[in-house]
Tab-separated table of C-alpha atoms in Angstrom:
chain	number	residue	atom	x	y	z
A	1	MET	CA	43.123	16.841	44.274
A	2	THR	CA	39.753	18.186	45.400
A	3	THR	CA	39.309	18.376	49.162
A	4	LEU	CA	35.941	18.159	50.868
A	5	PRO	CA	34.881	18.783	54.462
A	6	ALA	CA	35.603	15.864	56.744
A	7	MET	CA	32.597	13.667	57.464
A	8	THR	CA	31.903	11.547	60.498
A	9	SER	CA	32.084	7.936	59.365
A	10	SER	CA	28.982	5.821	59.888
A	11	ARG	CA	30.996	2.592	59.701
A	12	ARG	CA	30.339	0.341	62.650
A	13	ARG	CA	29.987	-3.292	63.537
A	14	PHE	CA	26.537	-4.843	63.587
A	15	PRO	CA	25.352	-8.050	65.258
A	16	ASP	CA	25.382	-9.901	61.924
A	17	GLY	CA	28.714	-11.641	62.107
A	18	GLY	CA	30.553	-8.543	60.886
A	19	ARG	CA	29.114	-8.643	57.372
A	20	THR	CA	28.462	-4.873	57.457
A	21	ALA	CA	31.674	-3.916	59.233
A	22	GLY	CA	33.587	-1.245	57.344
A	23	LEU	CA	30.684	-0.182	55.124
A	24	MET	CA	29.996	3.454	54.275
A	25	GLN	CA	26.745	5.279	53.762
A	26	VAL	CA	25.961	6.219	50.155
A	27	GLU	CA	26.576	9.937	50.556
A	28	GLU	CA	29.839	9.381	52.406
A	29	ALA	CA	31.054	7.023	49.679
A	30	GLU	CA	30.124	9.528	46.977
A	31	GLN	CA	32.022	12.364	48.656
A	32	THR	CA	35.008	10.132	49.406
A	33	ILE	CA	35.252	9.170	45.748
A	34	ARG	CA	35.037	12.775	44.572
A	35	ALA	CA	37.671	13.824	47.093
A	36	HIS	CA	40.150	11.382	45.569
A	37	VAL	CA	39.484	11.949	41.866
A	38	SER	CA	41.787	14.587	40.378
A	39	PRO	CA	40.538	16.866	37.568
A	40	PHE	CA	41.279	15.735	34.047
A	41	GLY	CA	43.410	18.073	31.954
A	42	GLU	CA	42.285	20.517	29.277
A	43	GLU	CA	42.862	20.579	25.533
A	44	THR	CA	41.684	22.447	22.465
A	45	CYS	CA	39.652	20.570	19.883
A	46	ALA	CA	37.968	21.439	16.608
A	47	LEU	CA	34.356	22.554	16.905
A	48	GLU	CA	33.029	19.589	14.939
A	49	GLU	CA	34.776	17.183	17.343
A	50	ALA	CA	33.514	18.797	20.562
A	51	VAL	CA	30.057	17.246	20.949
A	52	GLY	CA	29.843	15.191	24.144
A	53	ARG	CA	32.937	16.861	25.581
A	54	THR	CA	32.907	19.050	28.704
A	55	LEU	CA	33.524	22.742	28.100
A	56	ARG	CA	36.316	24.176	30.260
A	57	ALA	CA	36.166	27.858	29.253
A	58	ASP	CA	33.141	30.117	28.752
A	59	VAL	CA	31.973	30.794	25.206
A	60	ARG	CA	31.073	34.470	24.870
A	61	ALA	CA	29.190	36.279	22.131
A	62	GLU	CA	31.507	37.959	19.649
A	63	ARG	CA	28.671	40.361	18.690
A	64	ALA	CA	25.220	41.221	19.932
A	65	GLY	CA	22.541	38.786	18.845
A	66	PRO	CA	21.166	39.414	16.396
A	67	PRO	CA	23.923	41.789	15.243
A	68	PHE	CA	21.454	43.872	13.202
A	69	ASP	CA	17.706	44.400	12.902
A	70	ARG	CA	16.894	41.053	11.319
A	71	VAL	CA	13.834	40.518	9.135
A	72	ALA	CA	11.738	37.563	10.287
A	73	MET	CA	9.338	37.171	7.335
A	74	ASP	CA	9.440	37.433	3.542
A	75	GLY	CA	7.471	40.519	2.504
A	76	ILE	CA	7.925	44.267	2.148
A	77	ALA	CA	9.600	46.695	4.545
A	78	PHE	CA	8.572	50.325	4.968
A	79	ARG	CA	8.338	53.202	7.441
A	80	TYR	CA	5.547	52.718	9.937
A	81	GLU	CA	4.887	56.460	10.100
A	82	GLU	CA	3.743	56.277	6.460
A	83	TRP	CA	1.304	53.513	7.342
A	84	GLU	CA	0.109	55.554	10.305
A	85	ALA	CA	-0.492	58.450	7.938
A	86	GLY	CA	-2.776	56.267	5.836
A	87	ARG	CA	-0.504	55.002	3.075
A	88	ARG	CA	-1.437	51.527	1.758
A	89	VAL	CA	0.392	51.498	-1.589
A	90	TYR	CA	4.204	51.776	-1.825
A	91	ARG	CA	6.708	52.044	-4.669
A	92	VAL	CA	9.067	49.065	-4.707
A	93	LEU	CA	12.642	50.341	-4.989
A	94	GLY	CA	14.316	46.933	-5.073
A	95	THR	CA	14.872	43.644	-3.341
A	96	GLN	CA	16.833	43.095	-0.145
A	97	ALA	CA	18.210	39.551	0.119
A	98	ALA	CA	19.668	37.922	3.213
A	99	GLY	CA	23.404	38.550	3.342
A	100	ALA	CA	23.263	41.595	1.062
A	101	VAL	CA	24.415	45.063	2.067
A	102	PRO	CA	21.345	47.027	3.272
A	103	HIS	CA	19.727	48.948	0.397
A	104	PRO	CA	19.140	52.666	1.080
A	105	VAL	CA	15.520	53.829	0.849
A	106	PRO	CA	15.529	57.637	0.815
A	107	GLN	CA	11.920	58.127	-0.307
A	108	ALA	CA	9.250	57.995	2.382
A	109	ASP	CA	6.619	56.522	0.038
A	110	ALA	CA	8.851	53.606	-1.010
A	111	CYS	CA	9.400	50.077	0.240
A	112	LEU	CA	11.696	47.156	-0.401
A	113	GLU	CA	10.872	43.562	-1.121
A	114	ILE	CA	12.757	41.849	1.668
A	115	MET	CA	13.644	38.305	2.604
A	116	THR	CA	13.791	36.423	5.893
A	117	GLY	CA	17.188	36.889	7.507
A	118	ALA	CA	17.993	40.124	5.691
A	119	ALA	CA	19.343	43.175	7.496
A	120	LEU	CA	16.629	45.821	7.738
A	121	PRO	CA	17.867	49.022	6.027
A	122	GLN	CA	18.172	52.157	8.151
A	123	GLY	CA	14.951	54.166	8.283
A	124	LEU	CA	12.661	51.185	7.684
A	125	ASP	CA	11.094	49.603	10.746
A	126	THR	CA	8.118	47.396	9.798
A	127	VAL	CA	7.550	44.309	7.648
A	128	VAL	CA	4.295	43.062	6.119
A	129	PRO	CA	4.346	39.382	5.027
A	130	VAL	CA	4.177	38.587	1.344
A	131	GLU	CA	0.826	36.808	1.853
A	132	GLN	CA	-0.743	40.144	2.842
A	133	ILE	CA	0.381	42.221	-0.134
A	134	ARG	CA	-0.178	42.385	-3.876
A	135	LEU	CA	2.679	43.298	-6.216
A	136	GLU	CA	1.796	44.930	-9.535
A	137	ASP	CA	3.680	47.226	-11.935
A	138	GLY	CA	6.415	48.072	-9.453
A	139	MET	CA	3.952	48.869	-6.696
A	140	ALA	CA	3.102	46.978	-3.508
A	141	MET	CA	-0.412	47.185	-2.093
A	142	VAL	CA	-1.277	46.001	1.444
A	143	GLN	CA	-4.458	43.933	1.296
A	144	PRO	CA	-7.591	45.500	2.817
A	145	GLY	CA	-8.301	44.603	6.431
A	146	VAL	CA	-4.668	43.797	7.308
A	147	THR	CA	-3.556	44.977	10.749
A	148	VAL	CA	-0.018	46.341	10.934
A	149	LEU	CA	1.932	47.074	14.123
A	150	ARG	CA	5.098	49.120	14.421
A	151	GLY	CA	8.214	46.922	14.291
A	152	GLN	CA	6.337	43.739	13.439
A	153	HIS	CA	8.328	40.814	12.027
A	154	VAL	CA	11.611	42.498	12.900
A	155	HIS	CA	14.013	40.795	15.311
A	156	GLN	CA	15.649	43.777	16.978
A	157	ALA	CA	19.445	43.998	17.186
A	158	GLY	CA	20.690	42.761	20.564
A	159	ALA	CA	17.304	41.374	21.602
A	160	ASP	CA	18.771	37.931	22.377
A	161	TYR	CA	22.095	38.792	24.015
A	162	GLY	CA	24.766	41.453	24.152
A	163	GLU	CA	28.328	41.439	22.921
A	164	GLY	CA	30.574	39.523	25.317
A	165	GLU	CA	27.680	37.813	27.103
A	166	VAL	CA	28.299	34.215	28.222
A	167	LEU	CA	26.422	31.905	25.877
A	168	LEU	CA	27.870	28.586	27.084
A	169	PRO	CA	29.303	28.395	30.617
A	170	ALA	CA	32.320	26.280	31.482
A	171	GLY	CA	31.349	22.910	32.933
A	172	ARG	CA	28.660	22.245	30.341
A	173	ARG	CA	28.612	18.907	28.518
A	174	LEU	CA	28.271	19.991	24.920
A	175	ALA	CA	25.146	18.930	23.039
A	176	PRO	CA	24.599	19.422	19.294
A	177	ALA	CA	22.683	22.670	19.895
A	178	ASP	CA	25.647	23.981	21.912
A	179	ILE	CA	27.949	23.345	18.960
A	180	ALA	CA	25.688	25.506	16.805
A	181	VAL	CA	25.754	28.263	19.438
A	182	ALA	CA	29.554	28.128	19.593
A	183	ALA	CA	29.715	28.377	15.806
A	184	SER	CA	27.416	31.402	15.872
A	185	ALA	CA	29.881	32.986	18.303
A	186	GLY	CA	32.639	32.532	15.749
A	187	ARG	CA	34.443	29.748	17.598
A	188	ALA	CA	36.290	27.265	15.375
A	189	THR	CA	37.833	25.516	18.397
A	190	LEU	CA	36.839	24.990	22.020
A	191	CYS	CA	38.695	24.359	25.276
A	192	VAL	CA	37.402	21.049	26.621
A	193	SER	CA	38.363	18.386	29.131
A	194	VAL	CA	40.786	15.720	28.016
A	195	ARG	CA	39.067	12.423	27.375
A	196	PRO	CA	40.566	10.011	29.914
A	197	ARG	CA	41.980	6.669	28.833
A	198	ILE	CA	39.788	4.070	30.513
A	199	ALA	CA	40.255	0.318	30.779
A	200	VAL	CA	37.270	-1.837	31.737
A	201	VAL	CA	38.606	-5.088	33.168
A	202	SER	CA	36.264	-8.073	33.093
A	203	THR	CA	37.060	-11.015	35.386
A	204	GLY	CA	35.230	-14.334	35.600
A	205	ASP	CA	36.262	-17.694	34.126
A	206	GLU	CA	32.595	-18.552	33.623
A	207	LEU	CA	32.121	-15.708	31.129
A	208	VAL	CA	32.014	-16.170	27.362
A	209	ASP	CA	31.947	-13.276	24.905
A	210	PRO	CA	28.977	-12.811	22.574
A	211	GLY	CA	29.371	-14.630	19.286
A	212	LEU	CA	31.489	-17.480	20.692
A	213	PRO	CA	30.281	-21.050	21.418
A	214	ILE	CA	28.972	-21.463	24.953
A	215	LEU	CA	28.505	-24.483	27.218
A	216	GLY	CA	25.613	-25.137	29.549
A	217	HIS	CA	27.510	-24.135	32.692
A	218	GLN	CA	28.800	-20.855	31.264
A	219	ILE	CA	27.217	-17.407	30.949
A	220	ARG	CA	27.673	-14.539	28.547
A	221	ARG	CA	30.017	-11.662	29.282
A	222	SER	CA	27.771	-8.602	29.374
A	223	ASN	CA	28.904	-6.140	32.041
A	224	PRO	CA	31.885	-4.594	30.223
A	225	TYR	CA	29.797	-4.006	27.096
A	226	GLY	CA	27.196	-2.104	29.084
A	227	ILE	CA	29.889	-0.133	30.905
A	228	VAL	CA	31.709	0.887	27.718
A	229	ALA	CA	28.412	1.790	26.032
A	230	ALA	CA	27.485	4.062	28.951
A	231	LEU	CA	30.936	5.679	28.898
A	232	HIS	CA	30.779	6.328	25.157
A	233	ALA	CA	27.263	7.757	25.423
A	234	ARG	CA	28.568	10.348	27.885
A	235	GLY	CA	31.558	11.403	25.808
A	236	PHE	CA	34.173	9.115	27.393
A	237	SER	CA	35.072	7.432	24.124
A	238	HIS	CA	38.602	6.286	24.984
A	239	ALA	CA	37.412	3.177	26.806
A	240	ARG	CA	38.351	-0.428	26.027
A	241	ILE	CA	37.591	-3.883	27.392
A	242	VAL	CA	40.310	-6.096	28.904
A	243	ARG	CA	39.540	-9.728	29.783
A	244	VAL	CA	41.427	-11.382	32.649
A	245	ARG	CA	41.177	-14.887	34.130
A	246	ASP	CA	40.195	-15.471	37.765
A	247	ALA	CA	43.781	-16.054	38.836
A	248	ALA	CA	45.732	-13.748	41.129
A	249	ALA	CA	48.891	-13.989	39.020
A	250	ASP	CA	47.079	-13.144	35.773
A	251	LEU	CA	45.260	-10.286	37.430
A	252	THR	CA	48.479	-8.946	38.923
A	253	ASP	CA	50.249	-8.961	35.562
A	254	ALA	CA	47.347	-7.284	33.764
A	255	LEU	CA	46.753	-4.586	36.366
A	256	THR	CA	50.466	-3.805	36.713
A	257	ASP	CA	50.544	-2.861	33.043
A	258	LEU	CA	47.165	-1.112	32.978
A	259	LEU	CA	47.927	1.148	35.930
A	260	GLN	CA	50.784	2.592	33.863
A	261	GLN	CA	48.695	2.992	30.714
A	262	VAL	CA	45.328	4.436	31.714
A	263	ASP	CA	43.815	7.410	33.515
A	264	VAL	CA	40.897	5.451	35.002
A	265	LEU	CA	40.584	1.756	35.783
A	266	ILE	CA	37.204	0.054	36.139
A	267	LEU	CA	36.888	-3.609	37.115
A	268	THR	CA	33.740	-5.675	37.151
A	269	GLY	CA	33.549	-8.793	39.291
A	270	GLY	CA	35.937	-10.288	41.806
A	271	VAL	CA	35.409	-7.661	44.537
A	272	SER	CA	33.338	-9.639	47.026
A	273	ALA	CA	34.510	-12.170	49.634
A	274	GLY	CA	34.615	-15.405	47.642
A	275	ARG	CA	37.627	-17.693	47.176
A	276	PHE	CA	38.207	-16.381	43.651
A	277	ASP	CA	37.533	-12.702	44.406
A	278	HIS	CA	41.145	-11.591	44.072
A	279	VAL	CA	40.623	-7.967	43.021
A	280	PRO	CA	40.931	-6.140	46.391
A	281	ASP	CA	44.032	-8.079	47.496
A	282	VAL	CA	45.761	-7.717	44.139
A	283	LEU	CA	45.049	-4.011	43.943
A	284	THR	CA	46.321	-3.467	47.471
A	285	SER	CA	49.487	-5.428	46.681
A	286	LEU	CA	50.074	-3.105	43.719
A	287	GLY	CA	49.954	-0.033	45.949
A	288	VAL	CA	46.352	0.983	45.247
A	289	HIS	CA	45.099	2.560	48.462
A	290	PRO	CA	41.491	1.614	49.301
A	291	HIS	CA	39.105	4.429	50.231
A	292	VAL	CA	35.741	2.664	49.875
A	293	GLN	CA	35.312	-1.028	50.689
A	294	GLY	CA	31.593	-1.590	50.626
A	295	ILE	CA	28.483	0.570	50.986
A	296	TYR	CA	25.216	0.291	52.899
A	297	GLN	CA	23.187	-0.229	49.740
A	298	LYS	CA	21.212	-2.838	47.821
A	299	PRO	CA	22.151	-3.809	45.189
A	300	GLY	CA	25.880	-3.098	44.909
A	301	LYS	CA	27.094	-3.413	48.505
A	302	PRO	CA	30.625	-4.726	47.609
A	303	LEU	CA	31.649	-1.602	45.626
A	304	TRP	CA	35.394	-0.973	45.988
A	305	PHE	CA	37.254	2.254	45.211
A	306	GLY	CA	40.881	3.234	45.608
A	307	THR	CA	43.667	5.300	44.077
A	308	ALA	CA	47.067	4.208	42.811
A	309	ALA	CA	50.263	5.984	43.823
A	310	THR	CA	50.105	7.790	40.472
A	311	GLY	CA	46.618	9.093	41.306
A	312	VAL	CA	44.788	6.748	38.916
A	313	PRO	CA	41.291	6.127	40.335
A	314	VAL	CA	40.295	2.469	40.466
A	315	PHE	CA	36.674	1.337	40.694
A	316	GLY	CA	35.866	-2.268	41.573
A	317	LEU	CA	32.249	-2.932	40.607
A	318	PRO	CA	30.274	-5.994	41.747
A	319	GLY	CA	29.836	-8.754	39.190
A	320	ASN	CA	26.044	-9.075	39.203
A	321	PRO	CA	24.801	-7.079	36.190
A	322	VAL	CA	22.188	-4.931	37.949
A	323	SER	CA	24.674	-4.103	40.711
A	324	THR	CA	27.287	-3.214	38.104
A	325	LEU	CA	25.070	-0.731	36.297
A	326	VAL	CA	23.698	0.796	39.487
A	327	CYS	CA	27.218	1.435	40.817
A	328	LEU	CA	28.384	2.707	37.430
A	329	TYR	CA	25.608	5.300	37.183
A	330	ARG	CA	25.561	6.200	40.870
A	331	TYR	CA	29.294	6.589	41.477
A	332	VAL	CA	31.574	6.113	38.457
A	333	LEU	CA	29.899	8.311	35.839
A	334	PRO	CA	29.266	11.183	38.295
A	335	ALA	CA	32.910	10.994	39.407
A	336	LEU	CA	34.172	11.122	35.824
A	337	ARG	CA	31.898	14.051	35.034
A	338	PHE	CA	33.088	15.795	38.198
A	339	ALA	CA	36.722	15.288	37.147
A	340	SER	CA	35.805	16.718	33.732
A	341	GLY	CA	34.662	19.979	35.294
A	342	GLU	CA	30.934	19.302	35.520
A	343	ALA	CA	28.795	19.496	38.633
A	344	PRO	CA	26.532	16.463	38.207
A	345	THR	CA	23.320	16.334	40.187
A	346	ALA	CA	20.449	13.868	40.202
A	347	PRO	CA	16.987	15.263	39.428
A	348	ARG	CA	14.203	14.335	41.826
A	349	VAL	CA	11.095	12.537	40.632
A	350	ARG	CA	7.807	11.599	42.249
A	351	VAL	CA	7.175	7.856	42.662
A	352	ALA	CA	3.610	6.815	41.923
A	353	ASP	CA	3.934	3.635	44.024
A	354	PRO	CA	4.650	2.996	47.715
A	355	LEU	CA	8.398	2.655	48.298
A	356	PRO	CA	9.817	-0.695	49.417
A	357	ALA	CA	11.677	-1.006	52.719
A	358	PHE	CA	15.271	-2.196	52.995
A	359	ARG	CA	17.477	-3.397	55.833
A	360	ARG	CA	18.212	-0.914	58.595
A	361	GLU	CA	20.550	1.904	57.439
A	362	PHE	CA	20.604	0.558	53.876
A	363	THR	CA	19.861	2.644	50.785
A	364	GLY	CA	17.970	0.849	48.044
A	365	PHE	CA	18.061	1.327	44.294
A	366	GLN	CA	15.012	0.411	42.227
A	367	ALA	CA	14.556	0.427	38.438
A	368	VAL	CA	11.681	2.639	37.255
A	369	ASN	CA	9.716	3.719	34.207
A	370	LEU	CA	8.778	7.310	33.461
A	371	VAL	CA	5.041	7.991	33.340
A	372	PRO	CA	4.414	9.755	29.984
A	373	GLU	CA	1.146	11.360	31.068
A	374	ALA	CA	2.659	12.724	34.296
A	375	PRO	CA	6.019	14.435	33.664
A	376	GLY	CA	8.423	14.067	36.575
A	377	THR	CA	6.683	10.928	37.813
A	378	VAL	CA	7.909	7.311	37.718
A	379	ARG	CA	6.593	3.860	38.515
A	380	LEU	CA	8.615	1.048	40.064
A	381	ALA	CA	9.606	-1.709	37.629
A	382	PRO	CA	9.533	-5.395	38.636
A	383	GLY	CA	12.741	-7.411	38.866
A	384	ASN	CA	14.198	-10.649	40.212
A	385	GLY	CA	17.303	-9.437	41.986
A	386	SER	CA	20.733	-8.161	41.019
A	387	GLY	CA	21.314	-10.947	38.493
A	388	ASP	CA	18.211	-10.156	36.441
A	389	ASP	CA	19.683	-7.838	33.830
A	390	ALA	CA	16.772	-8.474	31.442
A	391	SER	CA	14.491	-6.677	33.907
A	392	LEU	CA	16.283	-3.434	33.052
A	393	ALA	CA	15.288	-3.608	29.383
A	394	GLY	CA	12.730	-0.917	28.687
A	395	THR	CA	13.236	0.874	31.995
A	396	ASP	CA	14.288	4.509	32.061
A	397	GLY	CA	16.691	4.446	35.007
A	398	PHE	CA	16.571	3.897	38.744
A	399	VAL	CA	15.647	5.817	41.875
A	400	GLU	CA	17.541	6.058	45.149
A	401	ILE	CA	15.512	5.123	48.207
A	402	ARG	CA	17.311	6.406	51.286
A	403	PRO	CA	16.691	4.917	54.748
A	404	GLU	CA	14.439	7.807	55.748
A	405	ASP	CA	12.299	7.249	52.631
A	406	ALA	CA	11.991	3.450	52.858
A	407	GLY	CA	8.380	2.325	53.105
A	408	ALA	CA	7.018	5.791	52.242
A	409	PRO	CA	3.576	5.976	50.606
A	410	ALA	CA	3.068	6.858	46.956
A	411	GLY	CA	4.066	10.393	46.025
A	412	ALA	CA	7.530	10.478	47.629
A	413	LEU	CA	10.214	12.597	45.924
A	414	VAL	CA	13.497	10.734	45.397
A	415	PRO	CA	16.705	11.133	43.309
A	416	PHE	CA	16.553	9.701	39.779
A	417	TYR	CA	19.429	8.359	37.672
A	418	PRO	CA	18.427	7.968	33.996
A	419	TRP	CA	20.060	5.353	31.788
A	420	ARG	CA	19.982	7.689	28.820
A	421	MET	CA	22.023	10.861	28.728
A	422	PRO	CA	19.881	13.761	29.928
């Protein structure tokens, strides 16, 4: 278990009937969660199955890159000293293809036809592109007026990296380009983090799954689909949806089994203070120790987090869809990435609008759109509260507006959490 420096709690009672009693500040909640999430294990997987996984051991170059003087253009290769001496016509001794053993060229007045990717034979050092030469009767003539520089169109051996150099550091979430780099280093397998088994529990008797008949007083179940989609997009593919009625007995039975089956448990709904919000009490009765029971933030104040006796982390997300996604991206996904060996950080962006103000000591989260003509800049997106999930469609993510930034004029720099994988 990762330990972090102790922090002075900001929890205190306010003159609001106790509604904010026991809440944590955002940063304190984040560090508390990370302190109680144990690292996931490691495993070896085939290279073609590693995309989206988190690398747990450095990938080093098996050879210098490139491993030989590599030709970068189709053309002819010759000795530059001959060009310097005034030679413009060369005898063609043969053709050097990519992947072929380098052809010896003992004669100073000779050249080779050579292809992109070929190893430059010893003694030759310069390439002239095929568009700048004329081939005739076994001779190659450089066209008049062509400028030739020593070593041109030759990618020198070791120019990119040396043998044994780290090409991919541990802690990197592997993108397709990284897979190609690992292959170029000769790696058929990689050491990566184990993909945790995740259950996403959806509570709410008013919820009806997509595709099923729905009555006027019911609403569609949407939160778990968004959660699982976000998990899959970030490489956490072993995630499934479990539906449970708003009854303490049903919830107890379901969670008793799940806590023995999964590595991470995520619940959506049932964590507030209503008559049918059974999640906190049921979890506590099952031995899940609470560490976070609400945060000074809007939306998403009722966030709940605890750990089972087995160490399984349990996240209780609010039921309103905007709150669910905000808490997922702000706390759950960073915690899972942290447990996978990553060091997730939020980039900072400049907000082109004045920042809204929130209640005293509260951090606000606001959906935004990137400004294409001004990289690193966003604009605030309109919305109608934490139940307006449609307002998120077309947005690029959300920004975090801390108490010290609330009400700031346009141009403030704030943390940004993108919906799409960076």
